[in-house]
Coordinates of C-alpha atoms in Angstrom, one line a residue:
M1 CA 28.9 8.2 -49.6
V2 CA 25.3 6.6 -48.9
R3 CA 26.1 7.3 -45.2
I4 CA 26.6 10.5 -45.9
I5 CA 23.4 11.3 -47.8
G6 CA 21.2 9.5 -45.3
F7 CA 22.4 11.7 -42.7
F8 CA 21.2 14.8 -44.2
V9 CA 18.3 13.6 -45.4
G10 CA 17.4 12.5 -42.1
L11 CA 18.6 16.0 -40.4
G12 CA 16.2 17.8 -43.2
F13 CA 13.5 15.5 -42.1
V14 CA 14.2 16.3 -38.5
G15 CA 14.4 19.9 -39.7
V16 CA 11.0 20.1 -41.4
L17 CA 9.1 18.4 -38.4
F18 CA 11.0 20.8 -35.9
L19 CA 9.5 23.7 -38.0
S20 CA 5.9 22.7 -38.5
L21 CA 6.3 21.8 -34.7
I22 CA 7.0 25.8 -34.2
S23 CA 4.9 27.0 -36.9
N24 CA 1.5 25.2 -35.2
G25 CA 2.6 26.4 -31.8
V26 CA 2.5 30.1 -32.9
E27 CA -0.7 29.3 -34.6
A28 CA -2.2 27.9 -31.8
I29 CA -1.5 30.5 -29.4
K30 CA -2.8 33.5 -32.1
S31 CA -5.8 31.3 -32.9
P32 CA -6.8 29.2 -29.7
P33 CA -9.4 26.6 -30.5
P34 CA -13.2 27.9 -29.7
A35 CA -14.5 26.8 -26.0
T36 CA -16.9 24.0 -26.1
A37 CA -19.8 24.2 -23.8
E38 CA -18.7 21.3 -21.4
E39 CA -15.5 23.6 -21.5
E40 CA -17.9 26.8 -20.2
F41 CA -20.4 25.0 -17.9
H42 CA -19.4 22.0 -16.9
L43 CA -19.2 22.7 -13.0
K44 CA -16.7 21.4 -10.0
P45 CA -18.6 20.0 -7.5
K46 CA -20.3 21.8 -4.6
D47 CA -18.4 22.5 -1.6
V48 CA -20.4 20.2 0.8
Q49 CA -18.6 18.9 4.3
F50 CA -18.9 15.3 5.0
A51 CA -18.2 13.3 8.1
T52 CA -15.6 11.2 6.4
D53 CA -13.9 14.2 4.8
G54 CA -10.0 14.9 6.0
P55 CA -7.5 12.9 8.5
F56 CA -10.0 12.5 11.3
G57 CA -12.6 11.4 8.8
R58 CA -15.2 9.4 10.7
F59 CA -18.4 7.8 10.1
D60 CA -21.9 8.7 11.4
R61 CA -23.8 5.1 11.7
A62 CA -27.0 7.1 11.7
Q63 CA -26.3 8.5 8.5
L64 CA -25.4 5.6 7.1
Q65 CA -28.4 3.8 8.0
R66 CA -30.5 6.7 6.1
G67 CA -28.3 6.6 3.1
F68 CA -29.1 2.6 2.9
Q69 CA -32.7 3.5 3.3
I70 CA -32.4 5.8 0.3
Y71 CA -30.1 3.2 -1.4
K72 CA -32.7 0.6 -0.9
E73 CA -35.8 2.8 -1.9
V74 CA -34.3 4.8 -4.6
C75 CA -31.5 3.8 -6.2
S76 CA -31.5 -0.2 -5.7
A77 CA -33.9 -0.6 -8.8
C78 CA -31.7 0.2 -11.1
H79 CA -28.0 0.2 -9.3
S80 CA -26.1 -2.7 -8.1
I81 CA -23.6 -2.6 -5.1
K82 CA -21.9 -5.8 -5.8
E83 CA -18.5 -5.6 -3.7
V84 CA -21.2 -5.3 -0.6
S85 CA -22.4 -8.4 1.3
F86 CA -25.3 -8.2 3.5
Y87 CA -23.4 -9.0 6.7
Q88 CA -21.3 -5.7 5.8
L89 CA -24.6 -4.3 7.2
K90 CA -23.7 -5.0 11.0
D91 CA -21.0 -2.4 10.8
L92 CA -24.1 -0.1 10.2
G93 CA -25.5 -0.4 13.2
Y94 CA -27.9 -3.3 12.3
N95 CA -27.8 -6.6 14.6
E96 CA -28.3 -10.0 12.9
A97 CA -31.7 -10.3 13.4
E98 CA -31.9 -7.2 11.0
V99 CA -29.7 -8.2 8.6
K100 CA -31.1 -11.6 7.8
A101 CA -34.6 -9.6 7.5
I102 CA -33.3 -7.3 4.9
A103 CA -31.6 -10.2 3.2
S104 CA -34.6 -12.2 3.0
Q105 CA -37.0 -9.6 2.1
W106 CA -34.6 -8.2 -0.5
A107 CA -36.7 -7.1 -3.8
T108 CA -34.1 -8.6 -6.2
E109 CA -33.4 -12.4 -5.4
V110 CA -30.4 -14.3 -5.9
P111 CA -29.5 -16.3 -9.0
S112 CA -29.3 -19.9 -7.9
V113 CA -30.2 -23.3 -9.8
N114 CA -33.1 -25.6 -9.2
P115 CA -31.1 -28.5 -7.4
D116 CA -34.0 -31.0 -9.1
T117 CA -33.7 -29.7 -12.5
G118 CA -30.7 -27.8 -12.9
E119 CA -32.5 -24.7 -14.4
P120 CA -31.7 -21.5 -13.7
A121 CA -33.8 -20.3 -10.7
T122 CA -33.6 -17.6 -7.9
R123 CA -33.9 -17.6 -4.1
K124 CA -34.2 -15.0 -1.4
A125 CA -30.8 -13.8 -0.3
L126 CA -28.8 -15.5 3.1
I127 CA -26.5 -12.9 5.1
S128 CA -23.7 -14.3 3.8
D129 CA -24.3 -13.5 0.1
R130 CA -23.7 -10.1 -2.3
F131 CA -26.3 -7.2 -3.0
P132 CA -27.8 -8.9 -6.3
S133 CA -27.8 -7.2 -9.3
P134 CA -31.1 -5.7 -10.0
Y135 CA -30.6 -7.0 -13.8
A136 CA -29.9 -10.5 -15.0
N137 CA -27.0 -9.4 -17.3
E138 CA -25.8 -6.1 -19.2
T139 CA -28.4 -6.5 -21.7
A140 CA -31.2 -6.5 -19.9
A141 CA -29.8 -3.4 -18.1
R142 CA -29.4 -1.8 -21.5
A143 CA -32.9 -2.7 -22.5
A144 CA -34.6 -1.4 -19.5
N145 CA -32.7 2.4 -19.7
N146 CA -32.5 3.3 -23.0
N147 CA -29.5 1.4 -23.9
A148 CA -27.3 3.6 -21.4
L149 CA -25.9 0.8 -18.4
P150 CA -26.5 2.0 -15.1
P151 CA -22.8 1.9 -13.1
D152 CA -22.7 -0.1 -10.2
L153 CA -22.1 2.1 -7.2
S154 CA -20.0 0.0 -4.8
L155 CA -16.8 2.0 -5.7
I156 CA -18.4 5.4 -7.5
T157 CA -16.9 7.8 -4.8
S158 CA -13.4 6.1 -5.5
A159 CA -13.7 5.6 -9.0
R160 CA -15.3 9.3 -9.3
E161 CA -13.0 12.1 -8.8
G162 CA -15.2 14.6 -6.0
G163 CA -16.0 11.4 -4.4
A164 CA -19.0 12.0 -2.5
H165 CA -18.9 15.7 -3.4
Y166 CA -19.4 14.5 -7.1
V167 CA -22.3 12.4 -6.4
Y168 CA -24.0 15.0 -4.0
S169 CA -23.7 17.5 -6.8
L170 CA -25.0 15.3 -9.3
L171 CA -28.0 14.4 -7.3
T172 CA -28.8 17.9 -6.8
G173 CA -27.3 19.4 -10.0
Y174 CA -30.1 18.7 -12.6
A175 CA -31.5 21.8 -14.0
N176 CA -33.6 23.6 -16.4
Q177 CA -31.4 24.0 -19.6
Q178 CA -33.8 26.5 -21.1
G179 CA -32.0 30.0 -19.9
Y180 CA -29.3 28.1 -18.2
R181 CA -26.5 30.5 -17.1
N182 CA -22.9 30.1 -16.2
A183 CA -21.2 32.0 -13.5
K184 CA -20.4 34.4 -16.6
G185 CA -23.8 35.2 -17.5
Q186 CA -23.5 33.6 -21.0
E187 CA -26.9 31.4 -21.6
L188 CA -26.2 27.9 -22.7
L189 CA -28.2 27.9 -25.7
K190 CA -27.6 31.5 -26.8
E191 CA -23.5 30.5 -26.7
F192 CA -24.2 26.7 -28.0
P193 CA -27.5 26.7 -29.8
D194 CA -26.6 23.0 -31.2
V195 CA -26.0 21.6 -27.7
K196 CA -29.4 21.4 -26.9
T197 CA -29.9 18.0 -24.7
P198 CA -31.4 15.1 -26.7
A199 CA -34.6 13.2 -25.9
G200 CA -34.2 10.7 -23.2
L201 CA -31.4 12.7 -21.5
H202 CA -31.0 14.9 -18.9
F203 CA -29.1 18.4 -18.7
N204 CA -26.9 18.2 -15.2
P205 CA -24.0 20.5 -15.3
Y206 CA -22.1 18.5 -12.9
F207 CA -22.0 15.3 -15.2
A208 CA -19.1 15.4 -17.8
N209 CA -20.8 16.2 -21.3
L210 CA -23.8 18.0 -19.6
N211 CA -26.2 15.0 -20.2
V212 CA -27.1 12.2 -18.2
A213 CA -29.1 9.3 -19.3
M214 CA -30.4 9.1 -15.2
P215 CA -33.6 11.1 -15.0
P216 CA -33.3 12.7 -11.0
P217 CA -33.8 10.0 -8.3
L218 CA -34.3 12.5 -5.7
V219 CA -37.1 14.4 -7.0
S220 CA -39.0 15.9 -3.9
N221 CA -38.9 16.9 0.1
G222 CA -40.3 13.6 1.8
Q223 CA -39.9 11.2 -0.9
V224 CA -38.5 8.6 1.9
T225 CA -39.7 8.5 5.6
Y226 CA -36.6 8.3 7.5
A227 CA -36.8 5.5 10.1
D228 CA -35.7 7.7 13.0
G229 CA -37.9 11.1 12.1
T230 CA -35.1 12.9 10.3
K231 CA -36.6 15.5 8.1
S232 CA -35.7 14.1 4.4
T233 CA -35.5 16.6 2.1
V234 CA -33.6 16.5 -1.1
D235 CA -30.2 17.9 0.2
Q236 CA -30.5 15.5 3.4
M237 CA -31.0 12.6 1.1
A238 CA -28.1 12.9 -1.4
K239 CA -25.9 14.0 1.4
D240 CA -26.7 10.4 3.2
V241 CA -26.9 8.3 0.3
A242 CA -23.4 10.1 -0.8
S243 CA -21.8 8.9 3.1
F244 CA -23.6 5.4 2.3
L245 CA -21.6 5.5 -0.7
V246 CA -18.2 6.5 0.7
W247 CA -18.9 3.4 3.0
T248 CA -19.2 0.9 0.5
A249 CA -16.0 2.2 -1.5
Q250 CA -14.1 2.2 2.0
P251 CA -15.6 0.4 4.8
K252 CA -12.7 0.2 6.9
L253 CA -11.7 3.9 6.1
E254 CA -11.8 4.4 10.0
S255 CA -9.5 1.9 10.9
R256 CA -7.2 3.0 8.2
L257 CA -7.1 6.5 9.2
R258 CA -6.4 5.7 13.2
T259 CA -3.6 3.1 11.7
G260 CA -2.2 6.0 9.9
W261 CA -2.0 7.8 13.2
V262 CA -0.6 5.5 15.3
V263 CA 2.0 4.6 12.8
L264 CA 2.9 8.7 12.2
L265 CA 3.1 8.3 16.2
F266 CA 5.4 5.5 16.4
L267 CA 7.5 6.7 13.7
T268 CA 8.1 10.3 15.7
I269 CA 8.9 8.9 18.9
A270 CA 11.3 6.6 17.7
T271 CA 12.9 9.5 15.5
V272 CA 13.0 11.2 18.7
L273 CA 14.9 8.4 20.4
A274 CA 17.3 8.0 18.0
Y275 CA 17.9 11.1 17.7
M276 CA 18.6 10.9 21.5
A277 CA 21.1 7.9 21.4
Y278 CA 22.8 9.3 19.0
R279 CA 23.8 12.4 21.1
N280 CA 24.6 10.0 24.1
I281 CA 26.6 7.8 22.5
W282 CA 29.0 10.2 20.7
A283 CA 28.5 13.0 23.7
N284 CA 31.9 12.6 25.4
A285 CA 33.6 11.5 21.8
K286 CA 36.4 13.8 20.8
R287 CA 36.8 14.7 17.2
E288 CA 40.3 13.9 15.8
V289 CA 41.4 15.7 12.8
A290 CA 44.5 14.8 11.0
I291 CA 46.8 17.2 9.7
R292 CA 47.9 16.0 6.0
G293 CA 49.8 17.6 3.1
P294 CA 52.8 19.6 3.8
L295 CA 52.0 20.5 7.5
E296 CA 52.2 16.7 8.0
P297 CA 54.4 15.9 11.0
A298 CA 56.2 12.9 9.4
F299 CA 56.3 15.0 5.7
R300 CA 58.4 17.8 7.3
Q301 CA 60.6 15.5 9.1
R302 CA 61.8 13.7 5.4
M303 CA 61.8 17.1 3.9
D304 CA 64.1 18.3 6.4
E305 CA 66.4 15.0 6.2
Q306 CA 66.6 15.6 2.6
K307 CA 67.5 19.1 2.6
A308 CA 70.6 18.3 5.0
E309 CA 71.4 15.5 2.5
R310 CA 71.9 17.7 0.2
G311 CA 73.6 20.5 1.7
I312 CA 70.3 22.8 1.1
A313 CA 69.9 25.6 4.2
G314 CA 66.5 26.0 5.9

């Protein structure tokens, strides 16, 4: 009896949940939640072409060197690339003497210990060191950036949806919030008057919540003087540093793509050879079809013998 009662109680509970689900679903369809400012005004990364895009992607060494210069002169004051070592700069086309000079002249020294006193100290970077963080710890980083923590950029193009396109769009996407309109012609502050960018933040429609703590790092053409003489427009600088950050995240991208194409070629050839071998081995083999059931000769012989024993005609 108790089991029967429990069964009906559970059945009633499930029924109530099902009816609640149906009614809430119908209500959501009839009266969908109002759109948010992020949904209406957040933009997808711009459609920009990079040399590393696609299955035939490659690195432009000159562009990587320009991107490293942007990181060194603009970004390194706040952002680290702690997964990258100085010696890896050889992959960008620098020789060993140039890499040693870059390491020894780096603005931030490497944390160390004074061998005489055992006290914390710093030293100039060696070619074997990784790029040091511009801040001693997270607390210091937040204190210097209005409690915002600047992310490490080593893997940023792999960690963010859109990769280099997102980085480029963010760097070139700062806008004046006053009078800003989306593709539909809606004006942000008229549609959502409560989303005015707070003090200390900066409006950028390519950022997830439209407001980013980082001020515009690339503010004018000619901000950096390129060593190779390339004209340093904001657009060019953004492309160059985005390409450099693709390299920091995927330094083996070229070799990985080459390996992938070699593997595909090998599998294609192996498949063709296997099919040809199959055709050659079975070319002269004849398929034998065994007769089963009433048409089998042995079965028919047994049936004829049994009919003869019983005197059955036919």
